[in-house]
XYZ file of C-alpha atoms in Angstrom:
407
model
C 39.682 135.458 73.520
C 37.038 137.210 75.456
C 37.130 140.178 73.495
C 37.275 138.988 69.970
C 34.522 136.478 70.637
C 32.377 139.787 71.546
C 33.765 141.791 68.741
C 32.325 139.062 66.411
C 28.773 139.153 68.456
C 28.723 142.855 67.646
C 29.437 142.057 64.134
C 26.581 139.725 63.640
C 24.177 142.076 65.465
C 25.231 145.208 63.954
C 25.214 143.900 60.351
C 21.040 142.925 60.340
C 20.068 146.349 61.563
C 22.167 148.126 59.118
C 21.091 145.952 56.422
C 17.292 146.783 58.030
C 17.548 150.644 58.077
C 18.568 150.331 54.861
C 15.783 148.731 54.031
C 13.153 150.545 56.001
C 14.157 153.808 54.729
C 15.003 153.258 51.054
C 11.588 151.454 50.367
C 9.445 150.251 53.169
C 6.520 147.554 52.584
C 4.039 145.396 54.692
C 6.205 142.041 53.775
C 9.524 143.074 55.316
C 7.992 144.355 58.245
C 5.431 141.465 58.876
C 8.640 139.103 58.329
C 10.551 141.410 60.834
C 8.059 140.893 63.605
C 8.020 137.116 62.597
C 11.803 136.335 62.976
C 12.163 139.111 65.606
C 9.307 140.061 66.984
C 10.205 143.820 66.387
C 7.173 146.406 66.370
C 7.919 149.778 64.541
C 7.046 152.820 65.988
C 4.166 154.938 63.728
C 7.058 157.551 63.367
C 8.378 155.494 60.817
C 5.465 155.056 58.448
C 5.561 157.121 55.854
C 2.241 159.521 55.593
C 0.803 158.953 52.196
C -2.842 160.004 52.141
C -4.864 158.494 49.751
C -5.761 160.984 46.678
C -9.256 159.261 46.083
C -10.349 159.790 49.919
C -13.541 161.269 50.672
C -12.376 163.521 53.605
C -12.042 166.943 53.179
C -8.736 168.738 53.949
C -9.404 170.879 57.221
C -8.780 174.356 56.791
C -7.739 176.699 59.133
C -9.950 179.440 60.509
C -8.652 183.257 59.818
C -7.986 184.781 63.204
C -10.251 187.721 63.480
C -8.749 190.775 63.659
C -8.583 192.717 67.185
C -11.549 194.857 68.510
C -10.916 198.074 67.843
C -13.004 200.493 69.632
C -15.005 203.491 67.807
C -13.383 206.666 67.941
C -14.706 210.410 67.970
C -12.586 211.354 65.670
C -12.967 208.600 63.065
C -14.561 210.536 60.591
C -15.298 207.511 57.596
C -19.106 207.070 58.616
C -19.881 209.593 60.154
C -21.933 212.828 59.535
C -22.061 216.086 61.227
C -24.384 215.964 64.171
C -26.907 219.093 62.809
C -28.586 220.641 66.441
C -31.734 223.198 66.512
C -31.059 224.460 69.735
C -31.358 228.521 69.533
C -28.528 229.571 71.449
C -24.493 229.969 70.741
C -22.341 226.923 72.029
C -20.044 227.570 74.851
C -18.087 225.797 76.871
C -19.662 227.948 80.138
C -22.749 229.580 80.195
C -22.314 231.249 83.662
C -18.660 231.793 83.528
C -18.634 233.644 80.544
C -19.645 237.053 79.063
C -20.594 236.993 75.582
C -20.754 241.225 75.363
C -16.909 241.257 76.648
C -14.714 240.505 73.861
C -11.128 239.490 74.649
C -7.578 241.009 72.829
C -6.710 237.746 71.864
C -6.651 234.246 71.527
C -4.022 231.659 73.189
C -3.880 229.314 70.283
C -5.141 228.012 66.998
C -9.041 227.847 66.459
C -9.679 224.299 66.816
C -13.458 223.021 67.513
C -13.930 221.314 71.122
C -16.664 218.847 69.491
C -13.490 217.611 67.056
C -12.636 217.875 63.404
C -16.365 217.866 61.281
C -18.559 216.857 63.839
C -21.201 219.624 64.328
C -22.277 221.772 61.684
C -21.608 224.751 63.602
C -18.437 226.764 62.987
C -15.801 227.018 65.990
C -15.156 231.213 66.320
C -12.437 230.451 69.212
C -15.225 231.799 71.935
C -18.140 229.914 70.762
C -20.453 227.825 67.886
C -22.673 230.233 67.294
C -26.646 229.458 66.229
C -26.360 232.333 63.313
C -23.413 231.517 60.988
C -20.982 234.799 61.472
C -20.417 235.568 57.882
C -24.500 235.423 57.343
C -24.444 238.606 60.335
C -24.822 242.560 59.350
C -21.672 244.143 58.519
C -21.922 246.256 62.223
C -21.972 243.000 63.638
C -24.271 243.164 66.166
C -26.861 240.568 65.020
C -30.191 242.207 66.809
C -32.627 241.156 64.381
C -31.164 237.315 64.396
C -30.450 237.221 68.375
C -34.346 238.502 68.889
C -35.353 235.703 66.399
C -33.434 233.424 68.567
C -34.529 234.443 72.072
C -38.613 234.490 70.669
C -38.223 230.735 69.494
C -36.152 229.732 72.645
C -39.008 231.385 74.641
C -41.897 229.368 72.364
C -40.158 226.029 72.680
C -40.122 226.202 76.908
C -43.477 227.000 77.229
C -44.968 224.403 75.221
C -42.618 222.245 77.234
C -43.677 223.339 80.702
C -47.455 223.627 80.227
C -49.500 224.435 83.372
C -48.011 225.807 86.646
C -47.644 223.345 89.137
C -49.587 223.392 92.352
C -48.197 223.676 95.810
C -49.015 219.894 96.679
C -47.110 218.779 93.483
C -44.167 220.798 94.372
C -44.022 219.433 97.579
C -44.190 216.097 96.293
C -41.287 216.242 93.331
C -39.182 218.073 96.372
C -39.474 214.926 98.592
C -38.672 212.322 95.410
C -35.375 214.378 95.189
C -33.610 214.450 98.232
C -31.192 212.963 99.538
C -32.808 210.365 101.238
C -35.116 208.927 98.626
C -32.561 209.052 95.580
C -28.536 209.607 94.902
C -28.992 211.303 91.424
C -27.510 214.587 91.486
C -25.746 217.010 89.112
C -22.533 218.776 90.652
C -22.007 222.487 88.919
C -18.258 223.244 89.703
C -16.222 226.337 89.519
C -16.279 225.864 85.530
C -20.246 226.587 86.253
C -23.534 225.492 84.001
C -21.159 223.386 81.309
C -22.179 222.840 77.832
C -21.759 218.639 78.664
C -24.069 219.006 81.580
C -26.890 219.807 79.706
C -26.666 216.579 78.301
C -26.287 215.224 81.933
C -29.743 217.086 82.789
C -31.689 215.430 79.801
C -30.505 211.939 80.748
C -31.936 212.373 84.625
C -35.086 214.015 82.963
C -35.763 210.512 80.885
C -35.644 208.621 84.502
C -37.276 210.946 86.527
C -39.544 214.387 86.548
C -36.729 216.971 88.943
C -33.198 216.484 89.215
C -30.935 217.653 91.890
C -28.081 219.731 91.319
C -25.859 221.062 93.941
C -24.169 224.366 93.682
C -20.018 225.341 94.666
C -17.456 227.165 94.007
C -16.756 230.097 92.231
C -20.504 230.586 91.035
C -22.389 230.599 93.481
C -21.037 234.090 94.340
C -24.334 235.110 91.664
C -26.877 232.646 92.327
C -29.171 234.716 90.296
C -27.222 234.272 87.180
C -26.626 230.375 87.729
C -30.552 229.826 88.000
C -31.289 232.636 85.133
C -28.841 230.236 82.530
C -30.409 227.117 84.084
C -33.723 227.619 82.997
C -32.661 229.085 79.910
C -30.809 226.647 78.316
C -32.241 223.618 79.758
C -35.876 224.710 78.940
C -37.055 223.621 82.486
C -38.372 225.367 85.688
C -36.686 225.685 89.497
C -39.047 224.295 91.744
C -36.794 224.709 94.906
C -34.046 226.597 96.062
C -32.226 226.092 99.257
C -28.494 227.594 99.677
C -26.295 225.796 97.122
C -28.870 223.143 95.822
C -31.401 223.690 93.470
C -33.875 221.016 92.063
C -34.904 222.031 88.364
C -38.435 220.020 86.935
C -38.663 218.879 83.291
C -41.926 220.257 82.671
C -45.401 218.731 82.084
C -45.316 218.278 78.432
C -41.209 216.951 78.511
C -40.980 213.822 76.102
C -37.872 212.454 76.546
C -37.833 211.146 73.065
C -37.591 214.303 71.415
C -34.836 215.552 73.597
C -32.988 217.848 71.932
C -29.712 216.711 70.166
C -26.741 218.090 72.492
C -23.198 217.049 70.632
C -20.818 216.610 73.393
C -17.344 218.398 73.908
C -14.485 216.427 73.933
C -11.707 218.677 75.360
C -11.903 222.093 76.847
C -11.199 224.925 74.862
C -8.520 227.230 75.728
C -9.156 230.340 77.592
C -8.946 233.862 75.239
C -6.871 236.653 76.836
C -8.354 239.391 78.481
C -7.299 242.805 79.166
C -4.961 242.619 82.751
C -7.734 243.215 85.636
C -4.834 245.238 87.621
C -3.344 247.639 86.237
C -0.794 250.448 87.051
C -2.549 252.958 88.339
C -6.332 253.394 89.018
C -8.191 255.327 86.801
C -7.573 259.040 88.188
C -5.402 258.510 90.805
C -1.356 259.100 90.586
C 1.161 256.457 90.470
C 2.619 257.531 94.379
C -2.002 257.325 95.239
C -2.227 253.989 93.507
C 0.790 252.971 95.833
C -0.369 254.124 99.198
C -3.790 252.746 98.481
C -2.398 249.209 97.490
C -0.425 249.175 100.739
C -2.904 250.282 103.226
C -5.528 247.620 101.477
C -3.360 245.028 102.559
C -3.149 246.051 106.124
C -6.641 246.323 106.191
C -8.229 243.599 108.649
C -9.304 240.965 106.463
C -13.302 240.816 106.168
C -13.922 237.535 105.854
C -12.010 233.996 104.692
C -13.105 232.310 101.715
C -12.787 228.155 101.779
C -12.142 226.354 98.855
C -14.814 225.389 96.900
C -17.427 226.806 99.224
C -20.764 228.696 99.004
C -20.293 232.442 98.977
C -23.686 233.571 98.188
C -23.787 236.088 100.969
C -20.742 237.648 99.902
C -21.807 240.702 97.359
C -23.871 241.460 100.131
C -21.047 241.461 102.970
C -18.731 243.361 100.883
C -21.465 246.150 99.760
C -22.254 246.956 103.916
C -18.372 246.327 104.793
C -17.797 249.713 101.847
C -20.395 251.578 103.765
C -18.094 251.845 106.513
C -15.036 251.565 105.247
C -12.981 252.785 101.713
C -11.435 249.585 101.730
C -12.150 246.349 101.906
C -9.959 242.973 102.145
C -10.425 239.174 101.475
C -8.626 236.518 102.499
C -8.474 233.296 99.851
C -5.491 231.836 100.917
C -5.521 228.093 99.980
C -7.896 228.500 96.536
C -6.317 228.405 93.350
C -5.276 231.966 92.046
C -8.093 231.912 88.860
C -10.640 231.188 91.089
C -9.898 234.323 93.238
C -9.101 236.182 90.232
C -12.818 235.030 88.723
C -14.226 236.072 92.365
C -12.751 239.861 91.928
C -14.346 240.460 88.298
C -17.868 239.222 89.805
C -17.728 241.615 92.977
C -16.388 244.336 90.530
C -19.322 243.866 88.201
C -22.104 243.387 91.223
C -21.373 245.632 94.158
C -19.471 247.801 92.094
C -16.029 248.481 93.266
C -12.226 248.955 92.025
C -10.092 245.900 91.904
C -6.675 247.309 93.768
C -4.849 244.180 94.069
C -4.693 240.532 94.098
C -1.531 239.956 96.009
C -0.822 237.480 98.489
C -3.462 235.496 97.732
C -5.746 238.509 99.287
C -8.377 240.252 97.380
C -8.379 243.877 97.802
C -11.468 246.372 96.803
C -12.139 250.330 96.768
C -14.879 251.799 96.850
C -14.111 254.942 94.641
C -13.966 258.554 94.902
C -17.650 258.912 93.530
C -19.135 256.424 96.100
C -23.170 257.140 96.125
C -24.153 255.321 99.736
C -27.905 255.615 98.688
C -27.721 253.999 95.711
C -25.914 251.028 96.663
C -28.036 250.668 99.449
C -30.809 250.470 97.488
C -29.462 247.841 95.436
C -28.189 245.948 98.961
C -31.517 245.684 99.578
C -33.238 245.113 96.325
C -30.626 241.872 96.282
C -31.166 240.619 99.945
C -33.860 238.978 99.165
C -33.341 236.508 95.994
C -36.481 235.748 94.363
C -36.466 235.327 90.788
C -40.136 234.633 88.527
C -40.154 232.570 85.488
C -43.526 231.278 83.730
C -45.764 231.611 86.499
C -43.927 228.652 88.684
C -43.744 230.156 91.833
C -40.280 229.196 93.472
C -39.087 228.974 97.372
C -37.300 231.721 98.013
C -34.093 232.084 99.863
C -33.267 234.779 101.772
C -29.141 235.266 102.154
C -27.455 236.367 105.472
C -24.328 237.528 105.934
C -22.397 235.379 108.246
Protein backbone atom coordinates (compact mmCIF):
# COMPACT_ATOMS: atom_id res chain seq x y z
CA UNK A 1 0.00 0.00 0.00
CA UNK A 2 2.85 2.15 1.03
CA UNK A 3 4.62 1.82 -2.04
CA UNK A 4 2.02 2.20 -4.68
CA UNK A 5 0.57 5.22 -2.90
CA UNK A 6 4.27 6.75 -3.50
CA UNK A 7 4.59 5.37 -6.93
CA UNK A 8 1.43 7.42 -7.78
CA UNK A 9 3.02 10.70 -5.90
CA UNK A 10 5.96 10.28 -8.26
CA UNK A 11 3.61 10.05 -11.07
CA UNK A 12 1.84 13.25 -10.41
CA UNK A 13 5.13 15.09 -9.75
CA UNK A 14 7.07 13.74 -12.52
CA UNK A 15 4.36 14.31 -15.17
CA UNK A 16 4.23 18.56 -14.64
CA UNK A 17 7.96 18.89 -15.04
CA UNK A 18 8.11 16.81 -18.07
CA UNK A 19 5.21 18.46 -19.50
CA UNK A 20 7.31 21.91 -18.33
CA UNK A 21 10.70 21.09 -20.00
CA UNK A 22 8.86 20.45 -22.77
CA UNK A 23 7.58 23.51 -22.73
CA UNK A 24 10.50 25.63 -21.70
CA UNK A 25 12.66 24.29 -24.31
CA UNK A 26 10.44 23.91 -27.38
CA UNK A 27 9.15 27.61 -27.12
CA UNK A 28 9.68 29.61 -24.02
CA UNK A 29 7.55 32.95 -23.28
CA UNK A 30 6.99 35.49 -20.37
CA UNK A 31 3.25 33.95 -19.77
CA UNK A 32 4.24 30.38 -18.92
CA UNK A 33 6.90 31.40 -16.82
CA UNK A 34 5.07 34.28 -14.92
CA UNK A 35 2.18 31.53 -14.45
CA UNK A 36 4.96 29.06 -13.27
CA UNK A 37 6.14 31.31 -10.49
CA UNK A 38 2.37 32.01 -9.73
CA UNK A 39 1.17 28.36 -9.14
CA UNK A 40 4.69 27.33 -8.01
CA UNK A 41 6.63 29.86 -7.12
CA UNK A 42 9.54 28.48 -9.34
CA UNK A 43 12.36 31.09 -10.42
CA UNK A 44 14.43 30.04 -13.57
CA UNK A 45 17.90 30.30 -13.60
CA UNK A 46 19.31 33.05 -16.48
CA UNK A 47 20.95 29.85 -18.04
CA UNK A 48 17.80 29.12 -19.45
CA UNK A 49 16.91 32.29 -21.30
CA UNK A 50 17.60 32.15 -24.55
CA UNK A 51 20.20 35.08 -25.76
CA UNK A 52 18.49 36.92 -28.51
CA UNK A 53 20.04 40.36 -28.94
CA UNK A 54 18.03 42.81 -30.36
CA UNK A 55 19.07 43.64 -34.19
CA UNK A 56 17.91 47.39 -33.88
CA UNK A 57 20.22 48.00 -30.64
CA UNK A 58 22.42 50.85 -30.54
CA UNK A 59 25.47 49.08 -28.93
CA UNK A 60 28.25 48.28 -30.84
CA UNK A 61 29.59 44.69 -31.02
CA UNK A 62 33.01 44.70 -29.02
CA UNK A 63 35.79 43.62 -30.95
CA UNK A 64 38.69 42.01 -29.91
CA UNK A 65 42.10 43.64 -29.83
CA UNK A 66 44.95 41.87 -32.17
CA UNK A 67 47.64 40.65 -29.83
CA UNK A 68 50.76 42.41 -30.82
CA UNK A 69 53.28 40.47 -32.05
CA UNK A 70 56.48 39.66 -29.74
CA UNK A 71 59.47 42.13 -29.43
CA UNK A 72 61.92 41.10 -31.46
CA UNK A 73 65.20 42.62 -30.87
CA UNK A 74 67.42 44.32 -33.78
CA UNK A 75 70.00 42.25 -35.10
CA UNK A 76 73.56 42.99 -36.70
CA UNK A 77 73.03 41.00 -39.23
CA UNK A 78 69.54 42.04 -40.34
CA UNK A 79 70.47 43.57 -43.38
CA UNK A 80 66.63 45.05 -44.71
CA UNK A 81 67.36 48.76 -43.50
CA UNK A 82 70.39 48.99 -43.22
CA UNK A 83 73.35 50.59 -45.15
CA UNK A 84 76.98 50.07 -45.07
CA UNK A 85 78.55 52.08 -42.31
CA UNK A 86 81.18 54.23 -44.85
CA UNK A 87 84.42 55.29 -42.24
CA UNK A 88 87.27 58.00 -43.22
CA UNK A 89 89.65 56.83 -40.91
CA UNK A 90 93.21 56.54 -42.87
CA UNK A 91 94.46 53.41 -41.69
CA UNK A 92 93.80 49.45 -42.60
CA UNK A 93 91.28 47.66 -40.16
CA UNK A 94 92.66 45.01 -37.97
CA UNK A 95 91.61 43.15 -35.43
CA UNK A 96 95.20 44.05 -33.41
CA UNK A 97 97.22 46.84 -34.00
CA UNK A 98 100.11 45.82 -31.64
CA UNK A 99 99.89 42.16 -32.09
CA UNK A 100 100.24 42.16 -35.58
CA UNK A 101 102.79 42.80 -38.39
CA UNK A 102 101.41 44.09 -41.46
CA UNK A 103 105.09 43.64 -43.52
CA UNK A 104 104.99 39.73 -42.48
CA UNK A 105 102.73 37.96 -44.71
CA UNK A 106 101.54 34.50 -43.64
CA UNK A 107 101.47 30.97 -46.03
CA UNK A 108 98.02 30.69 -45.48
CA UNK A 109 94.76 31.19 -44.24
CA UNK A 110 92.72 28.81 -41.67
CA UNK A 111 89.37 29.31 -43.25
CA UNK A 112 87.03 31.08 -45.59
CA UNK A 113 87.34 34.99 -45.90
CA UNK A 114 84.47 36.11 -44.00
CA UNK A 115 84.31 39.95 -42.71
CA UNK A 116 84.43 40.30 -38.71
CA UNK A 117 82.03 43.52 -39.01
CA UNK A 118 79.33 40.82 -40.73
CA UNK A 119 77.84 40.31 -44.14
CA UNK A 120 77.57 44.20 -45.95
CA UNK A 121 78.17 46.25 -43.15
CA UNK A 122 81.30 48.39 -43.87
CA UNK A 123 82.25 49.39 -47.16
CA UNK A 124 85.59 48.10 -46.78
CA UNK A 125 86.55 44.75 -48.30
CA UNK A 126 87.60 41.81 -45.78
CA UNK A 127 91.34 40.53 -47.35
CA UNK A 128 91.43 37.67 -44.49
CA UNK A 129 94.29 39.94 -42.58
CA UNK A 130 92.63 43.21 -42.72
CA UNK A 131 89.96 46.08 -44.32
CA UNK A 132 92.22 47.97 -45.86
CA UNK A 133 91.78 52.10 -46.37
CA UNK A 134 93.02 51.69 -50.26
CA UNK A 135 90.77 49.14 -52.06
CA UNK A 136 93.46 46.22 -53.14
CA UNK A 137 92.49 45.91 -56.71
CA UNK A 138 92.85 50.00 -57.03
CA UNK A 139 96.95 49.17 -55.75
CA UNK A 140 100.09 49.06 -58.37
CA UNK A 141 100.58 45.81 -59.90
CA UNK A 142 104.09 45.37 -57.50
CA UNK A 143 101.82 45.76 -54.79
CA UNK A 144 103.46 47.74 -52.54
CA UNK A 145 101.13 50.79 -52.36
CA UNK A 146 103.94 53.64 -51.39
CA UNK A 147 102.40 56.44 -53.04
CA UNK A 148 98.75 55.57 -51.37
CA UNK A 149 100.25 54.48 -47.78
CA UNK A 150 102.29 58.07 -47.78
CA UNK A 151 98.92 59.73 -48.75
CA UNK A 152 97.50 57.96 -45.85
CA UNK A 153 100.11 58.53 -43.13
CA UNK A 154 100.27 62.68 -44.31
CA UNK A 155 96.37 62.97 -43.71
CA UNK A 156 96.47 60.77 -40.50
CA UNK A 157 99.30 63.13 -39.36
CA UNK A 158 97.05 66.50 -40.44
CA UNK A 159 93.92 65.25 -38.73
CA UNK A 160 95.89 64.76 -35.01
CA UNK A 161 97.32 67.92 -34.99
CA UNK A 162 94.43 69.97 -35.61
CA UNK A 163 92.97 67.77 -32.91
CA UNK A 164 95.62 68.30 -30.26
CA UNK A 165 96.34 72.03 -30.71
CA UNK A 166 98.77 73.60 -28.20
CA UNK A 167 101.13 71.61 -25.91
CA UNK A 168 99.96 71.36 -22.59
CA UNK A 169 101.73 72.94 -19.68
CA UNK A 170 103.22 71.18 -16.74
CA UNK A 171 100.40 72.46 -14.27
CA UNK A 172 97.69 71.07 -16.69
CA UNK A 173 99.34 67.79 -16.86
CA UNK A 174 99.49 67.52 -13.39
CA UNK A 175 96.01 68.31 -13.06
CA UNK A 176 94.35 65.73 -15.86
CA UNK A 177 96.91 63.08 -13.99
CA UNK A 178 95.13 63.61 -10.60
CA UNK A 179 91.32 63.53 -12.33
CA UNK A 180 92.46 60.00 -13.52
CA UNK A 181 93.52 57.95 -10.86
CA UNK A 182 92.34 55.66 -9.10
CA UNK A 183 91.06 57.46 -6.38
CA UNK A 184 89.07 60.21 -8.03
CA UNK A 185 87.41 57.98 -10.88
CA UNK A 186 86.90 54.01 -11.84
CA UNK A 187 86.98 54.56 -15.70
CA UNK A 188 89.66 52.61 -17.13
CA UNK A 189 90.47 50.75 -20.37
CA UNK A 190 92.12 47.17 -19.85
CA UNK A 191 94.57 46.28 -23.06
CA UNK A 192 94.91 42.40 -22.79
CA UNK A 193 97.21 39.96 -24.37
CA UNK A 194 95.08 40.49 -27.74
CA UNK A 195 96.74 44.21 -27.31
CA UNK A 196 95.38 47.84 -28.76
CA UNK A 197 91.93 46.08 -30.30
CA UNK A 198 90.13 47.51 -33.15
CA UNK A 199 86.70 47.64 -30.56
CA UNK A 200 88.69 49.56 -28.05
CA UNK A 201 89.09 52.41 -30.01
CA UNK A 202 85.59 52.81 -29.86
CA UNK A 203 85.89 52.27 -26.01
CA UNK A 204 88.52 55.31 -25.98
CA UNK A 205 86.11 57.77 -27.87
CA UNK A 206 83.22 57.03 -25.51
CA UNK A 207 85.52 57.98 -22.19
CA UNK A 208 86.82 61.00 -24.33
CA UNK A 209 82.94 62.39 -24.63
CA UNK A 210 82.81 62.19 -20.55
CA UNK A 211 86.03 63.25 -19.72
CA UNK A 212 89.48 64.97 -21.16
CA UNK A 213 92.30 61.58 -20.23
CA UNK A 214 91.36 58.15 -19.86
CA UNK A 215 93.15 55.48 -18.03
CA UNK A 216 94.24 52.42 -19.54
CA UNK A 217 96.15 49.78 -17.83
CA UNK A 218 98.66 47.65 -19.56
CA UNK A 219 99.22 43.33 -19.22
CA UNK A 220 100.09 40.60 -20.68
CA UNK A 221 101.80 39.66 -23.58
CA UNK A 222 102.38 43.39 -24.78
CA UNK A 223 103.78 45.00 -22.54
CA UNK A 224 107.00 43.07 -23.35
CA UNK A 225 107.33 46.43 -26.11
CA UNK A 226 105.89 49.23 -24.37
CA UNK A 227 107.25 51.39 -27.04
CA UNK A 228 105.17 49.85 -29.69
CA UNK A 229 101.85 49.78 -27.49
CA UNK A 230 102.18 53.70 -26.91
CA UNK A 231 103.56 54.30 -30.70
CA UNK A 232 99.88 52.50 -32.04
CA UNK A 233 98.07 54.35 -29.23
CA UNK A 234 98.63 57.65 -30.34
CA UNK A 235 98.41 56.70 -33.78
CA UNK A 236 95.24 55.39 -34.18
CA UNK A 237 93.43 57.11 -31.52
CA UNK A 238 94.69 60.60 -32.64
CA UNK A 239 95.46 61.57 -28.95
CA UNK A 240 98.62 62.28 -26.81
CA UNK A 241 100.24 60.19 -23.58
CA UNK A 242 100.40 62.50 -20.89
CA UNK A 243 101.73 59.90 -18.30
CA UNK A 244 103.41 56.80 -18.16
CA UNK A 245 104.02 54.76 -15.12
CA UNK A 246 104.87 50.83 -15.50
CA UNK A 247 101.79 49.19 -17.06
CA UNK A 248 99.34 52.24 -16.98
CA UNK A 249 99.25 54.89 -19.27
CA UNK A 250 96.72 57.86 -19.29
CA UNK A 251 96.21 59.09 -23.03
CA UNK A 252 94.44 63.01 -23.33
CA UNK A 253 91.90 63.77 -26.09
CA UNK A 254 93.43 66.84 -27.17
CA UNK A 255 92.44 70.54 -26.94
CA UNK A 256 90.45 70.89 -30.01
CA UNK A 257 88.58 67.04 -29.46
CA UNK A 258 84.74 67.52 -30.25
CA UNK A 259 83.17 64.62 -29.32
CA UNK A 260 80.50 65.12 -31.87
CA UNK A 261 82.54 64.59 -34.75
CA UNK A 262 84.10 61.47 -33.41
CA UNK A 263 85.09 59.48 -35.97
CA UNK A 264 82.74 56.60 -37.13
CA UNK A 265 84.44 53.24 -35.73
CA UNK A 266 82.09 50.10 -37.03
CA UNK A 267 82.47 47.54 -34.42
CA UNK A 268 83.66 43.81 -34.83
CA UNK A 269 81.42 41.28 -34.01
CA UNK A 270 83.53 38.08 -33.80
CA UNK A 271 87.23 37.61 -33.97
CA UNK A 272 88.76 36.70 -37.02
CA UNK A 273 90.69 33.64 -37.33
CA UNK A 274 94.36 33.62 -37.01
CA UNK A 275 96.43 33.13 -40.68
CA UNK A 276 99.22 30.51 -40.54
CA UNK A 277 102.61 31.40 -40.23
CA UNK A 278 105.74 29.79 -41.15
CA UNK A 279 106.71 27.16 -37.91
CA UNK A 280 108.97 29.51 -35.52
CA UNK A 281 111.10 26.15 -34.71
CA UNK A 282 112.37 24.47 -37.05
CA UNK A 283 114.75 21.47 -37.62
CA UNK A 284 117.84 22.69 -37.53
CA UNK A 285 119.19 26.28 -37.02
CA UNK A 286 120.27 28.05 -39.81
CA UNK A 287 124.04 26.75 -40.22
CA UNK A 288 124.32 24.43 -37.70
CA UNK A 289 124.03 20.39 -38.26
CA UNK A 290 121.20 18.31 -37.26
CA UNK A 291 123.57 16.32 -34.26
CA UNK A 292 124.58 20.81 -33.28
CA UNK A 293 120.92 21.70 -33.36
CA UNK A 294 120.49 18.65 -30.90
CA UNK A 295 123.16 19.28 -28.36
CA UNK A 296 122.24 22.92 -28.31
CA UNK A 297 118.44 22.18 -27.67
CA UNK A 298 119.46 19.91 -24.79
CA UNK A 299 121.95 21.94 -22.99
CA UNK A 300 119.30 25.09 -23.31
CA UNK A 301 117.09 23.23 -21.25
CA UNK A 302 119.49 22.51 -18.51
CA UNK A 303 120.38 25.90 -18.49
CA UNK A 304 119.31 27.62 -15.04
CA UNK A 305 116.23 29.29 -15.81
CA UNK A 306 116.68 33.27 -15.91
CA UNK A 307 113.75 34.40 -14.72
CA UNK A 308 109.78 33.16 -14.25
CA UNK A 309 107.20 34.78 -16.15
CA UNK A 310 103.49 35.08 -14.26
CA UNK A 311 100.52 35.00 -16.11
CA UNK A 312 99.30 37.97 -17.37
CA UNK A 313 102.02 40.10 -15.84
CA UNK A 314 104.19 43.13 -16.79
CA UNK A 315 107.41 42.11 -18.48
CA UNK A 316 108.67 45.36 -19.60
CA UNK A 317 112.11 44.81 -18.21
CA UNK A 318 112.49 41.69 -19.94
CA UNK A 319 114.29 42.54 -23.54
CA UNK A 320 116.52 44.18 -21.34
CA UNK A 321 117.24 41.12 -18.86
CA UNK A 322 117.61 38.77 -21.63
CA UNK A 323 120.08 41.16 -23.80
CA UNK A 324 122.72 41.40 -20.41
CA UNK A 325 121.86 37.59 -19.44
CA UNK A 326 123.48 36.82 -23.60
CA UNK A 327 126.42 38.90 -22.63
CA UNK A 328 127.43 36.32 -20.34
CA UNK A 329 126.10 33.48 -21.43
CA UNK A 330 125.29 31.64 -25.19
CA UNK A 331 122.19 30.59 -23.81
CA UNK A 332 119.53 31.75 -22.20
CA UNK A 333 116.26 30.07 -20.55
CA UNK A 334 112.69 31.16 -19.46
CA UNK A 335 110.47 29.68 -17.42
CA UNK A 336 106.45 30.27 -18.37
CA UNK A 337 105.09 27.44 -16.85
CA UNK A 338 101.37 28.12 -16.03
CA UNK A 339 100.67 30.74 -19.24
CA UNK A 340 98.94 29.52 -22.10
CA UNK A 341 101.34 28.11 -24.87
CA UNK A 342 100.42 31.21 -27.63
CA UNK A 343 101.19 33.59 -25.24
CA UNK A 344 104.76 32.18 -24.72
CA UNK A 345 104.97 31.43 -28.26
CA UNK A 346 103.96 35.41 -29.01
CA UNK A 347 106.70 36.27 -26.17
CA UNK A 348 109.60 34.31 -28.27
CA UNK A 349 108.85 36.15 -31.75
CA UNK A 350 109.03 39.65 -29.76
CA UNK A 351 112.49 38.84 -27.98
CA UNK A 352 113.60 37.36 -31.41
CA UNK A 353 112.70 40.55 -33.21
CA UNK A 354 114.07 43.06 -30.22
CA UNK A 355 117.19 41.71 -28.60
CA UNK A 356 117.89 39.73 -31.46
CA UNK A 357 118.38 36.12 -30.79
CA UNK A 358 117.60 32.44 -32.21
CA UNK A 359 114.46 30.80 -31.02
CA UNK A 360 115.91 27.04 -30.06
CA UNK A 361 112.95 25.68 -28.46
CA UNK A 362 109.70 26.06 -26.82
CA UNK A 363 109.46 22.84 -24.94
CA UNK A 364 108.21 22.26 -21.63
CA UNK A 365 106.59 25.23 -21.37
CA UNK A 366 110.33 26.87 -21.25
CA UNK A 367 111.52 29.40 -23.66
CA UNK A 368 114.91 28.82 -24.89
CA UNK A 369 117.23 31.59 -26.80
CA UNK A 370 120.84 31.67 -28.57
CA UNK A 371 122.66 34.14 -29.07
CA UNK A 372 124.35 33.14 -32.46
CA UNK A 373 127.64 32.44 -33.83
CA UNK A 374 128.02 36.15 -35.12
CA UNK A 375 127.18 37.72 -31.68
CA UNK A 376 128.54 41.58 -31.87
CA UNK A 377 128.66 42.45 -27.80
CA UNK A 378 129.14 46.21 -28.78
CA UNK A 379 126.39 46.56 -30.74
CA UNK A 380 123.85 45.13 -28.62
CA UNK A 381 125.11 46.99 -25.91
CA UNK A 382 124.58 49.94 -27.51
CA UNK A 383 121.13 49.21 -28.22
CA UNK A 384 120.75 47.89 -24.26
CA UNK A 385 121.37 51.14 -23.50
CA UNK A 386 119.77 53.24 -26.13
CA UNK A 387 116.42 51.16 -24.80
CA UNK A 388 116.98 51.50 -20.95
CA UNK A 389 115.67 54.48 -20.85
CA UNK A 390 112.03 54.65 -22.62
CA UNK A 391 111.21 58.02 -23.67
CA UNK A 392 109.29 58.42 -26.69
CA UNK A 393 108.36 62.36 -28.31
CA UNK A 394 105.22 62.99 -30.13
CA UNK A 395 103.92 66.68 -31.05
CA UNK A 396 105.80 68.55 -28.66
CA UNK A 397 103.80 66.96 -25.44
CA UNK A 398 106.46 66.24 -23.28
CA UNK A 399 105.70 62.81 -21.48
CA UNK A 400 106.97 61.28 -17.91
CA UNK A 401 109.36 59.05 -18.59
CA UNK A 402 109.91 55.65 -17.18
CA UNK A 403 112.97 54.25 -16.68
CA UNK A 404 112.84 50.08 -16.65
CA UNK A 405 114.94 47.93 -14.21
CA UNK A 406 115.62 44.63 -14.38
CA UNK A 407 114.37 42.82 -11.41
Amino acid sequence: MLFSQFFRQNRTFSSPICHLSNRLFSAPSLPLLSHLREKYGFIPPPSLFLQNPNPNSTEKPVKKKRKKPPYRPPSPLDLTYREPVCSDLPFDFRFSYTESNPNVRPIGLRGPKYSPFGPGRVDRVWTGLSAPAMEPTLKSVDGDGMEEDEDLEKKRKEIREKMLGEPLSLAEKAYLVQKCQKISTKRQINLGRDGLTHNMLSDIHNNWKNCEAVRIKCLGVPTVDMENVCTQLEDKSGGVIIHRRGGQIILYRGRYYDPKKRPVIPLMLWKPHEPVYPRLIKTTIEGLTVEETKEIRKRGLAVPSLTKLAKNGYYSGLVTLVRDALLADELVRIDCKGLPKSDYKKIGVKLRDLVPCILVSFEREQIVVWRGKNYNRGTNHSREHNSFHLGFQSSGNDVINETVCAN
